[in-house]
Amino acid sequence: MNDYLRLMYKDCKIDDKVFDLCNEVEESLKERFQAIDEVAEYNQLKVLAAMRKNKVSDAHFNDSTGYGYDDIGRDTLEDVYADVFHTESALVRPNLVSGTHALTVALSANLRPGDEILSPTGKPYDTLEGVIGIRETKGSLAEFGITYKQVDLLPNGNFDFDKIKEAINEKTKLIAIQRSKGYQTRPTLSAGRIGVLISYIKMIKPDVICMVDNCYGEFVEVIEPTDVGADLCVGSLIKNPGGGLAPIGGYIVGKKEYVDNCAYRLTAPGLGKEVGASLGLNRSFFQGLFMAPTVVAGALKGAIYAANIYEKLGFKCVPRGKEERFDIIQAVTLESREAMLAFCHGIQEAAPVDSYVVPEPWAMPGYHDDVIMAAGAFIQGASIELSADGPVAEPYNVYFQGGLTWYHAKFGIMNSVQKLYEKGLILQKSEEK
Ligand SMILES: *Cc1c(COP(=O)(O)O)cnc(C)c1O
């Protein structure tokens, strides 16, 4: 480590003791980081190949307004996404306003009254409970006569193949598979495991639609769920594939028939993909996708760095420091309210935007306990940017993710350690042992 770098961290108010601990951890991660860089390199070439094949040019960055007929930028962007995910078709739009909305469109477009959804990976992401109608909600799929079944993962994290087989019936139309653990403690699924699950399900019912909620999973591995049999794959552009540059948006990729259905639901039957002005966002979407493999690599390094540091300090981490990982989310059990606030304070203070504010827990609609959120992002709510949040209650789990650059993720984590240190919550503690 260069002296000027050490001095710079000192200028940034990182104590020597904190710096040394973090530095030691970083040294031990060289090989892991190299493997992450190789995945990023592979995915960079994959994205580049798709852009070169589709002859992306300056003309594709022009905006369209009104109906958005013949928006060649939008259409080419969708071709690029389809090539990156190796699918027949793609819908990539700013008027898919979030991940939840993209998933809502994918579900409501491909289901009809009397159809049933099966989730073989346990409880879906919180917001989807309302969409499906697991939690009674106006406009839910349940109100349209679409039913829902769920099979939980086994305690060891494996699929419950027997129960899945039992649950599939003549009404089962769509299988909803969630790749990332979201705010649960189950392991995130690798694309490989998703492939095994899909093969099994298709053996039982070949014509069922297998849809994967790919949020937080894009570009973490060299393959995507669509490479292992997923018929539809859905995600948010203010997470991984927007590369931090997309200011809004969602994507749906997959079989043409199913993606067309999504377009008819998003715009109007008969109009589909032909309409929808891009309003000048094409350039950000293209450039964000181009940056995404590198940005995801930085976020992954940050997650692994955080897990290894906090584990060393004696906190429980999911995934564990040495574990292989398939999304960019890191959970740390901080064991006290004080530690949780200090952690989030450290992340916030390290941000490029709103570094001067101190996050406070507050009562958020839909949550039992007060929630604290640290984020100083260029794009509101973008969780590909360095951010941390969690319910301020036992066992004080903080969920940490993102970082547009590895250096920012690194400093954010170091600063969170610094805050815990200043509060007397760590290091002194470990010396006493
Ligand atoms: C973020 C997320 C969603 C919802 O995305 P929003 O953009 O927040 O609506 C759905 N599923 C998973 C697994 C997610 O991580």
XYZ file of C-alpha atoms and ligand atoms in Angstrom:
448
model
C 0.000 0.000 0.000
C 1.405 3.366 -1.014
C 2.054 5.944 1.677
C 0.126 8.648 -0.152
C -2.938 6.417 -0.207
C -2.645 5.781 3.524
C -2.329 9.540 4.048
C -5.368 10.172 1.897
C -7.476 7.827 4.030
C -6.121 9.596 7.100
C -7.272 12.891 5.575
C -10.657 11.246 5.089
C -10.741 10.610 8.866
C -10.090 6.887 8.807
C -8.190 5.808 11.918
C -4.972 3.810 11.436
C -6.434 0.903 13.332
C -9.465 0.752 11.023
C -7.313 1.236 7.965
C -4.958 -1.611 8.908
C -7.797 -4.022 9.555
C -9.472 -3.203 6.235
C -6.200 -3.329 4.374
C -5.399 -6.768 5.732
C -8.783 -8.046 4.613
C -8.356 -6.537 1.166
C -4.957 -8.233 0.777
C -6.592 -11.588 1.492
C -9.193 -11.055 -1.252
C -6.872 -10.648 -4.262
C -7.797 -13.974 -5.833
C -11.555 -13.481 -5.357
C -11.309 -10.047 -6.915
C -9.433 -11.431 -9.873
C -12.200 -13.972 -10.478
C -14.785 -11.156 -10.337
C -12.769 -9.152 -12.845
C -12.751 -12.112 -15.208
C -16.539 -12.402 -15.065
C -16.784 -8.655 -15.733
C -14.403 -8.984 -18.666
C -16.484 -11.805 -20.146
C -19.706 -9.847 -19.710
C -18.141 -6.694 -21.132
C -17.315 -8.614 -24.300
C -20.823 -10.079 -24.375
C -22.400 -6.607 -24.176
C -19.946 -5.195 -26.719
C -20.630 -8.042 -29.139
C -24.361 -7.301 -28.963
C -23.784 -3.594 -29.565
C -21.445 -4.223 -32.487
C -23.755 -6.818 -34.047
C -26.681 -4.384 -33.933
C -24.567 -1.533 -35.320
C -25.330 0.872 -32.491
C -24.698 4.389 -33.761
C -25.105 8.021 -32.809
C -28.503 8.114 -34.526
C -29.822 5.718 -31.873
C -29.339 8.364 -29.201
C -31.856 10.781 -30.719
C -35.046 11.216 -28.754
C -38.590 10.574 -29.836
C -41.755 12.209 -28.553
C -45.516 11.662 -28.785
C -46.399 8.155 -29.912
C -42.770 7.275 -30.486
C -43.359 5.507 -33.826
C -40.198 4.293 -35.549
C -37.924 5.047 -32.610
C -34.886 3.206 -33.986
C -32.896 3.835 -30.821
C -35.523 2.140 -28.655
C -35.903 -0.752 -31.097
C -32.139 -1.265 -31.389
C -31.717 -1.128 -27.612
C -34.277 -3.904 -27.336
C -32.410 -5.951 -29.943
C -29.200 -5.458 -27.959
C -30.871 -6.637 -24.741
C -32.287 -9.671 -26.537
C -28.785 -10.558 -27.767
C -27.152 -10.043 -24.367
C -29.715 -12.345 -22.732
C -29.828 -14.707 -25.725
C -33.582 -14.358 -26.117
C -35.977 -13.933 -29.028
C -37.250 -10.577 -27.843
C -36.944 -7.780 -25.285
C -38.977 -4.908 -23.894
C -36.773 -2.195 -22.346
C -38.724 0.915 -21.456
C -38.698 4.009 -19.282
C -42.407 3.531 -18.715
C -41.710 0.282 -16.951
C -41.316 2.480 -13.891
C -39.692 -0.021 -11.509
C -38.822 -3.664 -11.022
C -42.174 -4.276 -9.371
C -43.957 -2.718 -12.343
C -42.007 -4.817 -14.860
C -42.889 -7.957 -12.899
C -46.531 -6.844 -12.685
C -46.645 -6.392 -16.454
C -45.000 -9.773 -17.090
C -47.484 -11.535 -14.813
C -50.689 -9.778 -15.811
C -49.805 -9.964 -19.512
C -49.356 -13.716 -19.534
C -52.053 -14.860 -17.107
C -55.799 -15.111 -17.615
C -58.655 -15.718 -15.156
C -58.491 -19.284 -13.875
C -54.717 -19.534 -14.272
C -52.443 -20.264 -11.343
C -48.971 -18.979 -10.421
C -46.569 -21.241 -8.562
C -43.608 -19.896 -6.604
C -41.256 -22.833 -5.957
C -38.753 -20.597 -4.133
C -40.861 -19.514 -1.154
C -42.328 -16.139 -0.387
C -41.728 -13.613 -3.181
C -40.361 -10.092 -2.757
C -42.496 -7.899 -0.459
C -44.058 -5.710 -3.137
C -45.147 -8.766 -5.131
C -47.345 -9.936 -2.289
C -49.654 -7.046 -3.123
C -49.386 -7.607 -6.861
C -50.298 -11.281 -6.633
C -52.836 -10.685 -3.868
C -51.170 -12.785 -1.166
C -51.822 -9.630 0.827
C -55.250 -8.255 -0.073
C -54.638 -5.280 -2.382
C -56.773 -3.301 -4.842
C -56.086 -4.352 -8.415
C -54.193 -7.518 -7.470
C -54.113 -10.557 -9.743
C -56.315 -12.334 -7.183
C -59.100 -9.842 -7.988
C -58.920 -11.071 -11.600
C -59.361 -14.705 -10.594
C -55.707 -15.692 -10.771
C -54.678 -18.012 -7.965
C -51.347 -18.548 -6.278
C -49.483 -21.478 -4.761
C -46.159 -21.473 -2.976
C -43.638 -24.156 -2.112
C -40.981 -23.141 0.385
C -37.346 -24.109 0.081
C -36.248 -26.893 2.410
C -34.504 -25.812 5.635
C -31.145 -26.606 3.999
C -31.949 -24.245 1.120
C -32.638 -26.995 -1.445
C -35.706 -27.116 -3.656
C -38.561 -29.234 -2.327
C -38.924 -31.237 -5.545
C -41.671 -33.542 -4.229
C -43.888 -30.683 -3.068
C -43.257 -28.802 -6.313
C -44.454 -31.817 -8.296
C -47.541 -32.072 -6.097
C -48.303 -28.373 -6.491
C -48.245 -28.358 -10.295
C -51.752 -28.949 -11.664
C -53.827 -28.292 -14.778
C -54.277 -24.628 -13.789
C -50.567 -23.938 -13.297
C -49.670 -21.492 -16.048
C -46.622 -19.640 -14.779
C -43.751 -20.471 -12.440
C -42.322 -17.399 -10.684
C -38.717 -17.949 -9.641
C -36.896 -15.293 -7.641
C -33.118 -15.386 -8.117
C -32.086 -13.043 -5.318
C -32.915 -13.619 -1.665
C -34.238 -10.045 -1.417
C -34.809 -9.333 2.265
C -34.843 -12.952 3.319
C -32.073 -15.101 4.725
C -32.325 -17.952 2.224
C -29.420 -18.311 -0.203
C -29.622 -16.526 -3.538
C -29.970 -18.942 -6.456
C -27.225 -19.339 -9.017
C -28.268 -19.434 -12.669
C -27.136 -23.071 -12.639
C -29.554 -24.003 -9.861
C -32.349 -22.117 -11.608
C -31.598 -24.239 -14.682
C -31.960 -27.466 -12.713
C -35.280 -26.273 -11.286
C -36.633 -25.263 -14.695
C -35.628 -28.604 -16.289
C -37.454 -30.454 -13.539
C -40.589 -28.330 -13.875
C -40.633 -28.607 -17.677
C -40.392 -32.385 -17.369
C -43.632 -32.310 -15.374
C -45.372 -29.638 -17.456
C -43.555 -28.662 -20.670
C -45.827 -25.761 -21.669
C -45.664 -23.868 -18.365
C -44.052 -20.380 -18.505
C -40.945 -20.115 -16.336
C -40.417 -16.487 -15.320
C -37.383 -15.360 -13.319
C -37.263 -12.223 -11.186
C -33.648 -11.383 -12.030
C -33.332 -8.270 -9.818
C -29.780 -7.793 -8.475
C -28.524 -10.853 -10.375
C -27.590 -9.441 -13.794
C -23.913 -9.823 -14.766
C -22.926 -11.443 -11.472
C -22.244 -14.648 -13.412
C -21.326 -15.320 -17.033
C -24.739 -16.852 -17.699
C -28.229 -15.535 -17.042
C -31.429 -17.478 -16.290
C -32.402 -17.160 -19.966
C -29.325 -19.272 -20.813
C -30.738 -22.153 -18.768
C -34.349 -22.319 -19.917
C -36.144 -19.292 -18.448
C -38.952 -18.195 -20.786
C -39.043 -14.695 -19.300
C -36.544 -12.750 -17.259
C -37.417 -9.456 -15.587
C -35.491 -6.707 -13.813
C -35.033 -3.061 -12.947
C -32.786 -0.565 -14.742
C -31.952 1.292 -11.523
C -30.284 -1.884 -10.368
C -27.532 -3.828 -12.173
C -28.257 -3.529 -15.925
C -28.720 0.265 -15.900
C -25.097 0.586 -14.832
C -25.970 3.572 -12.638
C -26.723 5.724 -15.681
C -30.315 4.721 -16.451
C -32.475 7.216 -14.528
C -35.576 4.973 -14.630
C -36.830 1.848 -16.351
C -37.316 -1.880 -16.410
C -36.696 -4.737 -18.816
C -38.410 -7.952 -19.803
C -36.574 -10.431 -22.040
C -37.633 -13.839 -23.290
C -39.726 -15.741 -25.826
C -41.291 -13.471 -28.436
C -44.863 -14.512 -27.719
C -44.580 -13.747 -24.016
C -42.696 -10.477 -24.505
C -45.293 -9.370 -27.088
C -47.991 -10.079 -24.513
C -46.102 -7.801 -22.120
C -45.975 -5.036 -24.714
C -49.734 -5.347 -25.324
C -50.326 -5.033 -21.593
C -47.864 -2.158 -21.098
C -49.225 -0.056 -23.978
C -52.410 -1.384 -25.583
C -53.656 -4.526 -27.322
C -52.853 -4.121 -31.008
C -50.222 -1.424 -30.385
C -47.612 -3.270 -28.305
C -43.972 -2.441 -28.936
C -44.714 -0.014 -31.811
C -45.447 2.885 -29.463
C -43.723 4.440 -26.491
C -41.506 7.500 -26.882
C -38.028 7.175 -25.396
C -37.928 10.864 -24.401
C -34.184 11.194 -24.819
C -33.252 8.323 -22.508
C -31.794 5.956 -25.111
C -28.219 7.161 -24.659
C -28.315 6.552 -20.881
C -29.795 3.096 -21.423
C -27.132 2.092 -23.954
C -24.259 3.585 -22.003
C -25.544 2.186 -18.710
C -25.725 -1.323 -20.179
C -22.211 -0.842 -21.531
C -20.958 0.132 -18.042
C -23.015 -2.467 -16.160
C -20.507 -5.383 -16.080
C -17.845 -3.134 -14.509
C -20.270 -1.479 -12.103
C -21.611 -4.854 -10.951
C -18.035 -6.065 -10.404
C -17.360 -3.062 -8.145
C -20.533 -3.675 -6.164
C -19.652 -7.375 -5.789
C -16.177 -6.565 -4.514
C -17.739 -4.172 -2.008
C -20.145 -6.863 -0.780
C -17.362 -9.422 -0.336
C -15.101 -6.854 1.328
C -17.878 -5.897 3.764
C -18.654 -9.539 4.609
C -15.028 -10.380 5.317
C -14.420 -7.284 7.440
C -17.595 -7.611 9.499
C -17.080 -11.326 9.973
C -13.598 -10.618 11.264
C -15.168 -8.169 13.709
C -17.417 -10.967 14.952
C -20.705 -10.183 13.200
C -22.823 -12.694 11.316
C -22.943 -12.112 7.578
C -25.208 -13.541 4.835
C -23.670 -14.629 2.532
C -20.605 -15.536 4.586
C -17.299 -13.948 3.662
C -15.938 -16.981 1.848
C -19.192 -18.033 0.202
C -19.732 -17.903 -3.545
C -22.285 -15.262 -4.461
C -24.993 -14.761 -7.019
C -26.294 -11.262 -6.280
C -24.902 -7.977 -4.961
C -26.761 -7.863 -1.617
C -24.908 -8.300 1.670
C -26.680 -8.721 4.995
C -24.816 -8.006 8.234
C -26.357 -8.738 11.638
C -25.235 -5.787 13.740
C -26.835 -6.918 17.018
C -27.673 -3.442 18.341
C -29.549 -0.313 17.387
C -26.457 1.743 18.051
C -24.312 -0.305 15.669
C -26.983 -0.200 12.976
C -27.265 3.579 13.156
C -23.475 3.944 13.162
C -23.156 1.677 10.104
C -25.740 3.626 8.120
C -24.243 6.929 9.233
C -20.874 5.799 7.882
C -22.327 4.806 4.491
C -24.256 8.071 4.191
C -21.269 10.212 5.126
C -19.183 8.543 2.412
C -21.697 9.329 -0.350
C -21.088 11.740 -3.245
C -24.587 13.204 -2.756
C -26.186 14.213 0.567
C -23.072 13.239 2.531
C -23.915 15.826 5.170
C -27.259 14.374 6.247
C -27.611 11.875 9.081
C -30.085 9.064 8.363
C -32.759 8.547 11.030
C -35.085 5.559 11.504
C -38.687 6.282 10.567
C -42.030 4.532 10.245
C -42.399 3.486 6.587
C -45.751 2.382 5.193
C -45.978 -1.395 4.959
C -43.316 -2.079 7.572
C -43.767 -3.265 11.152
C -40.700 -1.583 12.609
C -38.975 1.702 11.956
C -36.697 1.506 8.943
C -33.366 3.244 8.456
C -31.991 3.991 5.007
C -28.639 5.355 3.990
C -28.272 6.433 0.381
C -26.632 9.352 -1.265
C -27.399 8.546 -4.852
C -27.428 10.362 -8.175
C -30.624 8.507 -9.068
C -33.289 8.455 -6.373
C -33.618 4.994 -4.855
C -31.019 3.428 -7.149
C -29.722 0.445 -5.256
C -26.870 -0.185 -7.699
C -25.459 2.878 -5.947
C -23.959 2.447 -2.489
C -26.839 2.093 -0.063
C -27.800 0.386 3.182
C -31.108 -0.162 4.885
C -33.038 -2.384 7.225
C -35.694 -2.532 9.940
C -34.377 -1.167 13.246
C -35.335 -4.195 15.346
C -33.841 -7.475 16.558
C -31.492 -8.844 15.249
C -30.575 -5.517 13.614
C -29.894 -6.780 10.100
C -28.575 -4.183 7.735
C -28.810 -4.897 4.003
C -26.024 -3.333 2.109
C -25.591 -3.118 -1.655
C -24.147 -1.295 -4.598
C -21.349 1.080 -5.316
C -20.830 2.608 -8.748
C -17.089 2.155 -8.297
C -15.179 -0.301 -6.138
C -13.263 2.574 -4.547
C -16.453 4.209 -3.377
C -17.837 0.938 -2.021
C -14.532 0.385 -0.227
C -14.485 3.827 1.348
C -18.146 3.546 2.370
C -17.504 0.293 4.194
C -14.311 1.584 5.769
C -16.197 4.640 6.981
C -18.952 2.457 8.452
C -16.276 0.552 10.385
C -14.831 3.898 11.483
C -18.226 4.943 12.908
C -18.598 1.708 14.857
C -15.054 2.185 16.125
C -15.748 5.759 17.238
C -18.767 4.526 19.191
C -16.537 2.022 20.984
C -18.476 -0.908 19.489
C -15.570 -2.747 17.830
C -11.821 -3.389 17.879
C -11.462 -2.509 21.554
C -14.009 -5.269 22.023
C -11.971 -7.811 20.081
C -8.777 -6.902 21.946
C -10.382 -7.878 25.244
C -11.041 -11.413 24.013
C -35.784 -4.728 -6.024
C -36.479 -5.993 -6.229
C -37.777 -6.041 -6.757
C -38.616 -4.820 -7.003
O -37.977 -3.814 -7.650
P -38.414 -2.282 -7.436
O -37.701 -1.618 -8.537
O -37.920 -1.886 -6.080
O -39.887 -2.192 -7.554
C -38.321 -7.278 -6.986
N -37.670 -8.405 -6.687
C -36.418 -8.402 -6.163
C -35.758 -9.690 -5.835
C -35.794 -7.190 -5.911
O -34.579 -7.198 -5.399
